[in-house]
Short mmCIF file of C-alpha atoms in Angstrom, two decimals:
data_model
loop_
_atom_site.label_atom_id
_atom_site.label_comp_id
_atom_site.label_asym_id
_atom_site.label_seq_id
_atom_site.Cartn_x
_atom_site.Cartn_y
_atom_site.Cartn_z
CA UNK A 1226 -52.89 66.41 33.60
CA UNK A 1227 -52.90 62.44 33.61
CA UNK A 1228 -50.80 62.73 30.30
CA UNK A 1229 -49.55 64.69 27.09
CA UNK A 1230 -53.08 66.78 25.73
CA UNK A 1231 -53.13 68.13 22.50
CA UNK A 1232 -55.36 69.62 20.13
CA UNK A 1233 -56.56 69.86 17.82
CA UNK A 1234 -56.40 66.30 16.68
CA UNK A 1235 -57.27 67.07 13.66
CA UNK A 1236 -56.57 70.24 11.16
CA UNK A 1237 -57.38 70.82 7.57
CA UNK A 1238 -56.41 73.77 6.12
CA UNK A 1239 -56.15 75.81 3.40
CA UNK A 1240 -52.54 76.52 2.02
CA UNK A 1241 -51.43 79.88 2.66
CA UNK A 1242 -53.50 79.83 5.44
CA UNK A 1243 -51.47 80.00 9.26
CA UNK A 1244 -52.62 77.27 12.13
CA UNK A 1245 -51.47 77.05 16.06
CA UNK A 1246 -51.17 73.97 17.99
CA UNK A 1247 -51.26 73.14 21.55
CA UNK A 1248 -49.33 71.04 23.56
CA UNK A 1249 -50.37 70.60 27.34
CA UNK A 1250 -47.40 68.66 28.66
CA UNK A 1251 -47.32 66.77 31.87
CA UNK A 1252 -47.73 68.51 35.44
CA UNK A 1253 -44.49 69.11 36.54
CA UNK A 1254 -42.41 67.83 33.17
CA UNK A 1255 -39.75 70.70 32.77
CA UNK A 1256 -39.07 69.23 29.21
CA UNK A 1257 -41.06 69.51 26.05
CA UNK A 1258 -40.32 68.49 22.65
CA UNK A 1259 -41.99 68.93 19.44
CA UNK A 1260 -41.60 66.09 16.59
CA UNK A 1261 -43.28 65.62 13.41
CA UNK A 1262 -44.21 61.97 11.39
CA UNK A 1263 -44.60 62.57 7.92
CA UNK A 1264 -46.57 59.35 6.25
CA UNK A 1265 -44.30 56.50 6.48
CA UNK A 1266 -41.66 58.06 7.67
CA UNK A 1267 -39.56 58.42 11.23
CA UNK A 1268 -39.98 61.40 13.60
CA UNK A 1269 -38.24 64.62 12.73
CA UNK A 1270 -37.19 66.87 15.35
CA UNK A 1271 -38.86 70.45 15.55
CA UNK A 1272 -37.87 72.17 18.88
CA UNK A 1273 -36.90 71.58 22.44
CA UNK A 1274 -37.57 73.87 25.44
CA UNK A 1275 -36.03 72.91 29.01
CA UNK A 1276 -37.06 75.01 31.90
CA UNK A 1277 -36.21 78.59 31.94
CA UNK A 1278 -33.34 78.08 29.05
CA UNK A 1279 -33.42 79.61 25.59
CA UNK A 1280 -35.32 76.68 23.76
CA UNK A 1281 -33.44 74.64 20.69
CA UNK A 1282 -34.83 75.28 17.39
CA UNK A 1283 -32.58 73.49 15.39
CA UNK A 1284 -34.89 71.46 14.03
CA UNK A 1285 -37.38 73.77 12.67
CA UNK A 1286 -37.57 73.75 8.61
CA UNK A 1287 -37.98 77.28 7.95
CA UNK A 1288 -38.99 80.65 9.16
CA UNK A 1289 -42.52 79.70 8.64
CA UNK A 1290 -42.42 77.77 11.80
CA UNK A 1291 -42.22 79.30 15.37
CA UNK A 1292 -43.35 77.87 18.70
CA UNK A 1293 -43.60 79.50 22.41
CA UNK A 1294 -44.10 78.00 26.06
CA UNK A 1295 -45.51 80.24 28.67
CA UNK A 1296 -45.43 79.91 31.94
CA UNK A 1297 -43.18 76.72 31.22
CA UNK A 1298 -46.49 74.85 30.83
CA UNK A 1299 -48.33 74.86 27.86
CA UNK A 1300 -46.64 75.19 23.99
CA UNK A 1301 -48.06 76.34 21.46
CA UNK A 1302 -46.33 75.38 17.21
CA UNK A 1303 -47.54 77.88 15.01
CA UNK A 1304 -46.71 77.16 11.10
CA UNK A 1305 -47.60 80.76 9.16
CA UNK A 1306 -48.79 80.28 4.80
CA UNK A 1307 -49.22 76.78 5.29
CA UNK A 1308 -47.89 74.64 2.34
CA UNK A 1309 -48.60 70.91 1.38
CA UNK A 1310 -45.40 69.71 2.20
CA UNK A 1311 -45.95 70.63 5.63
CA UNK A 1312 -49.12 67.84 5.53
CA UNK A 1313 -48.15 65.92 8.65
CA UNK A 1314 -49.02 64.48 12.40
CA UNK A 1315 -47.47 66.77 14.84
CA UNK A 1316 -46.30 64.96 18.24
CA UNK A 1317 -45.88 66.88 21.70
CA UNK A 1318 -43.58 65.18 23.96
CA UNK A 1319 -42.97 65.87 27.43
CA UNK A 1320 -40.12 64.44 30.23
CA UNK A 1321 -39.20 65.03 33.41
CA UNK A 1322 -35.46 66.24 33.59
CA UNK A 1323 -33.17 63.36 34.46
CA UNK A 1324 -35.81 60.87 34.13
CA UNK A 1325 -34.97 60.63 30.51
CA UNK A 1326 -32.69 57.16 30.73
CA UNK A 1327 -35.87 55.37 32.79
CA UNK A 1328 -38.95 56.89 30.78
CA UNK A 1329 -37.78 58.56 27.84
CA UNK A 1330 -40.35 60.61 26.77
CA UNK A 1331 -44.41 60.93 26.74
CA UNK A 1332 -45.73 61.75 23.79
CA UNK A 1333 -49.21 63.18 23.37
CA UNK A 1334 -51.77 61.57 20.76
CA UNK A 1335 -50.83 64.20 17.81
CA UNK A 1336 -52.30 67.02 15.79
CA UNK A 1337 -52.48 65.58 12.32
CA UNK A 1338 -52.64 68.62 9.58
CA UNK A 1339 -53.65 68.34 6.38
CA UNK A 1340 -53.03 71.24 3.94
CA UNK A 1341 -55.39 71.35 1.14
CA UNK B 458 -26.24 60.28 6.71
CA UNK B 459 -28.79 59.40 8.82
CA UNK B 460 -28.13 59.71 12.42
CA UNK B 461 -30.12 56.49 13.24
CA UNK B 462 -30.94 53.52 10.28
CA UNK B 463 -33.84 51.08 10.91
CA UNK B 464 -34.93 48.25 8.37
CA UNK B 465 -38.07 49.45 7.22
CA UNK B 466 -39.58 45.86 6.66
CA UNK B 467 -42.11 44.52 7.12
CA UNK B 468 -39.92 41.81 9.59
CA UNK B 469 -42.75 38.67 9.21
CA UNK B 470 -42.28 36.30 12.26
CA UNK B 471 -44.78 33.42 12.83
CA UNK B 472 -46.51 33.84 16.60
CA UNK B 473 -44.36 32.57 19.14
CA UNK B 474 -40.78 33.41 17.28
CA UNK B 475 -38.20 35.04 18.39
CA UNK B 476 -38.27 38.78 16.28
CA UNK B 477 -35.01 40.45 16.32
CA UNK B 478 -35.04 44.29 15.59
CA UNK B 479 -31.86 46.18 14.42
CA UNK B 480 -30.48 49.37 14.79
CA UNK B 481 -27.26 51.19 14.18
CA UNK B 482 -26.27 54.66 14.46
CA UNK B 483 -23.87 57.56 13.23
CA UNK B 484 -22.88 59.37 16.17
CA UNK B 485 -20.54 58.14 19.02
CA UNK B 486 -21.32 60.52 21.48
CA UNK B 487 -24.81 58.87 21.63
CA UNK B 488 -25.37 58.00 26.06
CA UNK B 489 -28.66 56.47 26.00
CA UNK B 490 -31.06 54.27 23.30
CA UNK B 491 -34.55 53.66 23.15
CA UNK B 492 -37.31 51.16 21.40
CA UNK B 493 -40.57 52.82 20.99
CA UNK B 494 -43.45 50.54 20.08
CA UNK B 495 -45.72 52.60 17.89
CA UNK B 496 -49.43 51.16 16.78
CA UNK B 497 -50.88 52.20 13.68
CA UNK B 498 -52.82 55.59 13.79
CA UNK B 499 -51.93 56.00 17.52
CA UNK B 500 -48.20 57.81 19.20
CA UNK B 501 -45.07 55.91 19.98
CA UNK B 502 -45.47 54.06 23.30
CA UNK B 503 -41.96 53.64 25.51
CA UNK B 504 -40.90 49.88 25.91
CA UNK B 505 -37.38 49.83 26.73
CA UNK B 506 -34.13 52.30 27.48
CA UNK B 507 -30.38 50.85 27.17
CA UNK B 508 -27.14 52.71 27.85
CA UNK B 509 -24.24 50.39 28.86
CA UNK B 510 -23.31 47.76 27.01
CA UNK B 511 -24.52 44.46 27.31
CA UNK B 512 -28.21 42.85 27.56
CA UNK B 513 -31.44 44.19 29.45
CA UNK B 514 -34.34 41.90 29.72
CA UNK B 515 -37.45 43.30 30.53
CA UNK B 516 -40.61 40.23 30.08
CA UNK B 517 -40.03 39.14 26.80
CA UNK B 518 -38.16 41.82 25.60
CA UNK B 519 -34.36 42.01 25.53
CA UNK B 520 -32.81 45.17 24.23
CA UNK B 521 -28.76 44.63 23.02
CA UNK B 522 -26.29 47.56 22.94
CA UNK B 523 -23.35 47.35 21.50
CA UNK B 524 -21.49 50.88 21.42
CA UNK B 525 -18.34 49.28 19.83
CA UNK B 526 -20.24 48.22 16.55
CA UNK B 527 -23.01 51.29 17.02
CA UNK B 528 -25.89 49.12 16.62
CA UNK B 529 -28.53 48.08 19.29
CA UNK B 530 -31.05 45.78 18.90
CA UNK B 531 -34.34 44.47 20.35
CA UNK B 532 -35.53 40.80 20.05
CA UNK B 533 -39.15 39.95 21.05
CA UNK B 534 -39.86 36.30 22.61
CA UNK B 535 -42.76 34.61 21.94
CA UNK B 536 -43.84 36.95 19.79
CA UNK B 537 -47.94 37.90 19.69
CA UNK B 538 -50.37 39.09 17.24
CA UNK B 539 -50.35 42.27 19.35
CA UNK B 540 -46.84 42.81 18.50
CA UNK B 541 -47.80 43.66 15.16
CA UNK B 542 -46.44 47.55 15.15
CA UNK B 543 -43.86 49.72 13.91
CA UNK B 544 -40.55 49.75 16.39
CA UNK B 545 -39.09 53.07 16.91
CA UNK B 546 -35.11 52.72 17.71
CA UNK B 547 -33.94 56.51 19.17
CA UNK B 548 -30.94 57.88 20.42
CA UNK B 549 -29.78 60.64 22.25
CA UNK B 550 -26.50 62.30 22.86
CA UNK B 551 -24.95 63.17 26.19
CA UNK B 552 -26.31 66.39 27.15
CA UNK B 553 -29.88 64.23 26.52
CA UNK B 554 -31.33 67.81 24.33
CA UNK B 555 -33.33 65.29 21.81
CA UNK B 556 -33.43 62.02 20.62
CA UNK B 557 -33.13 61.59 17.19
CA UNK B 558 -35.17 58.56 15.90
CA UNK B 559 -35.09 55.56 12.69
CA UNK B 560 -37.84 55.44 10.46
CA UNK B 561 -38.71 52.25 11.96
CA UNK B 562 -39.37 48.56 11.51
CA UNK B 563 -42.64 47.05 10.39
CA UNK B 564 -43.13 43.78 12.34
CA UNK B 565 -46.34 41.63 11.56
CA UNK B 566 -46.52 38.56 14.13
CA UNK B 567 -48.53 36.01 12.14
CA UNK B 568 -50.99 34.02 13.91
#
């Protein structure tokens, strides 16, 4: 697609409850990142898949979260007995391998959760 | 520590300033630096990439990095109403696996 796609743009849920997101990157981007921006606050890295290569999840904040690309296309973040704390916008990103010192990244519009 | 400290602000310059941005960071493995401009409600937008030292001019914005010190900075000339955002200062290490990002700088252009 022209750009970074993701939806839902908006989620409310009920705590305990689990939720997915999608993240359609870029045609061709063979990076994809997942951030979230609390209220106020900077952009905290989640996870980082590149290609074919066992993604980074060094960012993740606890076993509750997981995400998966297939096909190296499409992600999908899925956060199991949602909790407040994880009340948040969620932010797909997307880059083109060695493009990342001319464009950085691409980041989609956001899924902002609420947990009620 | 934080990897990457911003000023939260708000930075108030009257239109047609100069607005300089700061930006240091923690790690001196960090390659390459970013400003991301990032509207209210709406996803950080790319304005400008840095990694050698020195000045790059882009219109009226100049982004600063000094690797030395650890800080890079942006300055904004003849600054606009539609300036008014939050600035996003990011860095990334060598092997380019994430940038790691400030909380930002508030930065109301007055008319």
């Amino acid at each position: 697609g022209a750009g970074v796609s993701q939806s839902p743009s908006n989620k409310v849920t009920e705590k305990g409850k689990d939720v997915e997101l999608r993240c359609d990157p870029i045609s061709g981007h063979t990076a994809l990142y997942w951030y979230r921006q609390s209220l106020g606050q900077g952009l905290e890295f989640l996870i980082y898949f590149q290609g074919n290569s066992a993604p980074d999840k060094s960012g993740l904040p606890s076993d509750r979260f997981s995400a998966e690309r297939t096909g190296g296309s499409v992600s999908t973040l899925t956060i199991q007995r949602t909790q407040q704390e994880d009340s948040a916008v969620y932010l797909c990103a997307s880059s083109l391998a060695g493009s990342w010192l001319d464009y950085g990244y691409t980041f989609g519009s956001g899924t902002r959760l609420t947990v009620v | 520590q934080k990897e990457v400290e911003q000023n939260s602000g708000p930075l108030s310059v009257p239109e047609g300033a100069i607005a300089s941005l700061n930006c240091t960071y923690s790690d001196r493995v960090s390659q390459s630096f970013f400003w991301y401009r990032q509207y209210s409600g709406k996803s950080p937008e790319l304005i400008m990439s840095i990694y050698s030292n020195g000045d790059k001019e882009d219109g009226r914005f100049t982004a600063q990095l000094n690797k030395a010190s650890q800080y890079v900075s942006l300055l904004i000339r003849d600054s606009q109403p539609s300036d008014s955002a939050t600035y996003l200062c990011a860095v990334t290490p060598y092997n380019f696996n994430k940038f790691y990002f400030g909380s930002g700088t508030k930065l109301n252009v007055k008319p």
